Tab-separated table of C-alpha atoms in Angstrom:
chain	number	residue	atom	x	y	z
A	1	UNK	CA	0.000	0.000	0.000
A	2	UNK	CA	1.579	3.506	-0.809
A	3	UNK	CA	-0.045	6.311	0.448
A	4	UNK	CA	0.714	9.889	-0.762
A	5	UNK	CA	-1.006	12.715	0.630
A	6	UNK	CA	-1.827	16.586	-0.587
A	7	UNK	CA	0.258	18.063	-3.070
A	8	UNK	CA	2.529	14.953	-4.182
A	9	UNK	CA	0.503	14.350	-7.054
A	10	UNK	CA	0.401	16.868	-9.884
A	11	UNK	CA	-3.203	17.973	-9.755
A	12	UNK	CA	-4.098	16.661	-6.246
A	13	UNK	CA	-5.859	19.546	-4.154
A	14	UNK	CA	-3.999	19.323	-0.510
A	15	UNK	CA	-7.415	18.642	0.897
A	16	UNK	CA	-7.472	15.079	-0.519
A	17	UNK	CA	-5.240	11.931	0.118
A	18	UNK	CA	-4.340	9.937	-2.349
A	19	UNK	CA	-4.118	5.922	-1.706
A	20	UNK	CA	-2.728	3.209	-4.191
A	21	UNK	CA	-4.203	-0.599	-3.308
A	22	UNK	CA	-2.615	-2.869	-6.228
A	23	UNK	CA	-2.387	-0.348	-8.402
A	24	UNK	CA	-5.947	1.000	-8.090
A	25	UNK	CA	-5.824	4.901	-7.042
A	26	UNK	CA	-8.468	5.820	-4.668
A	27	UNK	CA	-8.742	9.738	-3.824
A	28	UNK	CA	-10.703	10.444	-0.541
A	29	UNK	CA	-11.025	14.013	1.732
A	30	UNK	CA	-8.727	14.318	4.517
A	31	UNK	CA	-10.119	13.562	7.514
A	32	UNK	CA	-9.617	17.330	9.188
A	33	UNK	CA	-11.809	18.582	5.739
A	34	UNK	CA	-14.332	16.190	6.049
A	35	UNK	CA	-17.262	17.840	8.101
A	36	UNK	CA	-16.645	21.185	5.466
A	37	UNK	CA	-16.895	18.733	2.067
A	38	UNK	CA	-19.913	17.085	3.555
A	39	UNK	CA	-21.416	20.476	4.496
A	40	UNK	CA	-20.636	22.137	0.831
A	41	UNK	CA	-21.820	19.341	-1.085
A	42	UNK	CA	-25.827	19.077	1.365
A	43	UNK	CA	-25.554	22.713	0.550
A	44	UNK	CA	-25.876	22.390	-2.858
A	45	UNK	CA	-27.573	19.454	-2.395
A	46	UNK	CA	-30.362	22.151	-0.931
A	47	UNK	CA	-30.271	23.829	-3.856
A	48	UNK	CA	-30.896	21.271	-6.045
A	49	UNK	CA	-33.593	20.227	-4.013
A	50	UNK	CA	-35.887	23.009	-2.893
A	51	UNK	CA	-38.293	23.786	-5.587
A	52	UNK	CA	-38.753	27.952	-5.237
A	53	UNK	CA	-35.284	28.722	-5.297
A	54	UNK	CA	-34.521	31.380	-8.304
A	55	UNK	CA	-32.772	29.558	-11.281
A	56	UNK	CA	-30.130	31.872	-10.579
A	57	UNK	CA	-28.740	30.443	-7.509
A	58	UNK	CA	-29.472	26.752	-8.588
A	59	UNK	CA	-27.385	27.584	-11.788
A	60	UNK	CA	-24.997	29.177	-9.671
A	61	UNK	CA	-25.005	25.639	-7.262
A	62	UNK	CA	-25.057	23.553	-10.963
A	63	UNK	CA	-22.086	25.344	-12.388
A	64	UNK	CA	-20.123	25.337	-8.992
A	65	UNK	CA	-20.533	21.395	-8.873
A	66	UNK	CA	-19.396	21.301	-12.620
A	67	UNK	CA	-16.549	22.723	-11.667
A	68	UNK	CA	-15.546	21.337	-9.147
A	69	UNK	CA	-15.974	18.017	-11.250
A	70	UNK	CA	-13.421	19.437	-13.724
A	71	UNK	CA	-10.666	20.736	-11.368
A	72	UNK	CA	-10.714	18.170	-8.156
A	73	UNK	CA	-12.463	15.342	-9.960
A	74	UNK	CA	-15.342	15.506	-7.218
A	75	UNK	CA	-17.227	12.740	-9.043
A	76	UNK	CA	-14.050	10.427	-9.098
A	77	UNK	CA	-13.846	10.404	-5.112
A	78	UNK	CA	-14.170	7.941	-2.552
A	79	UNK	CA	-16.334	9.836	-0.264
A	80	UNK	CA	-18.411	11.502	-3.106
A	81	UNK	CA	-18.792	8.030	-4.594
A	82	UNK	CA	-19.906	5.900	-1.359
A	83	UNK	CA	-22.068	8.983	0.289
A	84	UNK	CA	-23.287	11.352	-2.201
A	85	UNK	CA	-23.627	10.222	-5.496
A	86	UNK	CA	-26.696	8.211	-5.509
A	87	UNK	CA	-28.222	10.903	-3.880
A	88	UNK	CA	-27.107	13.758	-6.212
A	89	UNK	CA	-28.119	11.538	-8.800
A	90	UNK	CA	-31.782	10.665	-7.846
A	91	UNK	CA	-32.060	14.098	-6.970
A	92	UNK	CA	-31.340	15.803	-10.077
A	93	UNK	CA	-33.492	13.443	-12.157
A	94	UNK	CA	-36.426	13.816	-9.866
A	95	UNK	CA	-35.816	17.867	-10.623
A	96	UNK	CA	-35.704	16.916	-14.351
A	97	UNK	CA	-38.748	14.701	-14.050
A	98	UNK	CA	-41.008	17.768	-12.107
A	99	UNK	CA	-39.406	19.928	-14.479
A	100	UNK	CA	-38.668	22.334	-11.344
A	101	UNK	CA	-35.965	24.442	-12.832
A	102	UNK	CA	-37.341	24.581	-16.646
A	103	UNK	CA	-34.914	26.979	-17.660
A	104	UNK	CA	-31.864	25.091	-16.238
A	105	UNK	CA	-32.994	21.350	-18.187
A	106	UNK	CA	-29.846	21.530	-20.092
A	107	UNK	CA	-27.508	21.922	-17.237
A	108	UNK	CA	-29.073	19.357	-15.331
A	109	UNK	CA	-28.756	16.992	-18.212
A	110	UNK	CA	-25.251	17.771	-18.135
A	111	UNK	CA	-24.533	17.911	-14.160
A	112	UNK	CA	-26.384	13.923	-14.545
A	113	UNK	CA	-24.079	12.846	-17.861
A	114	UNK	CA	-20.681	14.570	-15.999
A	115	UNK	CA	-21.699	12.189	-12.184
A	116	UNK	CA	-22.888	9.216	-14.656
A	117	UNK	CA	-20.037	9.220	-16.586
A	118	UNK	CA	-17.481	8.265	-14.001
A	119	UNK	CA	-18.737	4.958	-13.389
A	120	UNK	CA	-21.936	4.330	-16.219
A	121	UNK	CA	-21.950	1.159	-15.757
A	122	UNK	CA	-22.807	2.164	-11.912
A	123	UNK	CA	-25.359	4.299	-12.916
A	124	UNK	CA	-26.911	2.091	-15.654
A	125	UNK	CA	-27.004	-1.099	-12.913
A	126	UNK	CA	-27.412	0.655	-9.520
A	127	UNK	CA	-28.743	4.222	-9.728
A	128	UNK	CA	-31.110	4.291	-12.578
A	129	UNK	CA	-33.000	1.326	-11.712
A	130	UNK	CA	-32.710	2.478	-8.115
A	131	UNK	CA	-34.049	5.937	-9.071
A	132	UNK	CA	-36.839	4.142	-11.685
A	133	UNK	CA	-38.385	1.797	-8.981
A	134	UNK	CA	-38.991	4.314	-6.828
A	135	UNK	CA	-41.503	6.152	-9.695
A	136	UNK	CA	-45.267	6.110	-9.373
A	137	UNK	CA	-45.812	3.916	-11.990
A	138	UNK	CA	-46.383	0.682	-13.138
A	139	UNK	CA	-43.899	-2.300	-13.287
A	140	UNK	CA	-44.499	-2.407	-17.052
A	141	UNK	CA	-44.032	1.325	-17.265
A	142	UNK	CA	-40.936	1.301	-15.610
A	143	UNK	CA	-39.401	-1.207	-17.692
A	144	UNK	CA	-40.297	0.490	-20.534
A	145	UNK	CA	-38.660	4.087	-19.239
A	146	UNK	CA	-35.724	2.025	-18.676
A	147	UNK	CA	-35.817	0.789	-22.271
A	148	UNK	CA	-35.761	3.981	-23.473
A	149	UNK	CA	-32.246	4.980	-21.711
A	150	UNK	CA	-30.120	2.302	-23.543
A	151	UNK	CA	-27.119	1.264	-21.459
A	152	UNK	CA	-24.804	1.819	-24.520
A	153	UNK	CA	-25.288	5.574	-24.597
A	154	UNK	CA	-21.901	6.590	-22.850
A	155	UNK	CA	-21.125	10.206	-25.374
A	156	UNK	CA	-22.575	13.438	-23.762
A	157	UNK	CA	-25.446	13.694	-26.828
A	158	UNK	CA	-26.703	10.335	-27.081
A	159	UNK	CA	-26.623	10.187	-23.152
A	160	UNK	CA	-28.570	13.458	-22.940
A	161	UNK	CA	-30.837	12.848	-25.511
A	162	UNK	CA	-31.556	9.599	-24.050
A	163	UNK	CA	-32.625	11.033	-21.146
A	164	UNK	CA	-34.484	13.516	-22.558
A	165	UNK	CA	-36.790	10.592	-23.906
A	166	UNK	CA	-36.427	8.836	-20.906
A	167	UNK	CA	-38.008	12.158	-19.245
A	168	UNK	CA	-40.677	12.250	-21.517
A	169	UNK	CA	-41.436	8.696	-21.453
A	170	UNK	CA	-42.080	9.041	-17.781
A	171	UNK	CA	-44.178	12.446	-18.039
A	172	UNK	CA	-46.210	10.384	-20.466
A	173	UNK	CA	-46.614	7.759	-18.227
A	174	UNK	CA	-47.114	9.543	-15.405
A	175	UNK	CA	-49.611	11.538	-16.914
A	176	UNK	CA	-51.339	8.680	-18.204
A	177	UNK	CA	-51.701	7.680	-14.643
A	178	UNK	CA	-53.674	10.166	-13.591
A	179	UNK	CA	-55.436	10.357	-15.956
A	180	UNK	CA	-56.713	7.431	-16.030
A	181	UNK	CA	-57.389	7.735	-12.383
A	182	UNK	CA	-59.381	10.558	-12.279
């Protein structure tokens, strides 16, 4: 095991260590950073999340995340990857699904491709169907939205417009639903 910590590795922020198991590089947050990562990422996890925020400051939370996905590889870490991706991710495609920030669909779509991307197999196996079951629609419904986001879609476009249609396949169904309830 070789352990190298902070600034050792070109391109490692000194808030992260770095850790090597058989030649498998795991980045986590330093222990003495840990309670401020956690508390900046359910911050914008709150922004994400309460529906009468002004686009503004939910772009603002968007394009901060997006950032900090480019320049620390957020999305890549340990601790983002075993506590806060799964919720990020059901999170942002319940905001797509409600359509609760319409104007910021596009950089949603993107925030969701940049987190999926890391690991799509991950999100094609564990979140999707994770976030799918939990919809208010049938078993046959669901199958069918899942259908409609093909597993081999792993470029930004065919991702994004895969979940567009994914989206709308839901809306539809959803829709549907009630309609057929009332």
């Amino acid at each position: 095991v070789k352990i190298k910590v902070g600034g050792d590795i070109k391109g490692t922020h000194p808030m992260f260590a770095v850790a090597s198991f058989g030649g498998k590089r795991e980045t986590s947050v330093k222990t003495e950073y840990a309670a401020g990562f956690e508390g900046l990422l359910y911050l914008f996890l709150f922004c994400l999340r309460a529906p009468n925020l002004p686009p503004i400051v939910v772009g603002k939370a968007v394009t901060h995340l997006l950032s900090l996905g480019e320049k620390v590889k957020l999305f890549t870490l340990k601790d983002w990857n075993e506590r806060m991706r799964a919720v990020f991710m059901a999170t942002i495609l319940e905001d797509l699904m409600k359509l609760q920030q319409p104007l910021l669909v596009d950089d949603l779509n993107l925030l969701c491709f940049e987190i999926a991307s890391v690991s799509i197999a991950d999100f094609f196996n564990k979140d999707l169907p994770s976030i799918v079951e939990s919809m208010p629609i049938t078993s046959e419904q669901k199958l069918s939205c899942l259908e409609v986001f093909k597993s081999d879609t792993v470029d930004s476009v065919s991702f994004r417009n895969n979940c567009e249609n994914f989206l709308a396949e839901f809306r539809y169904f959803s829709g549907a639903g009630a309609a057929a309830t009332n």
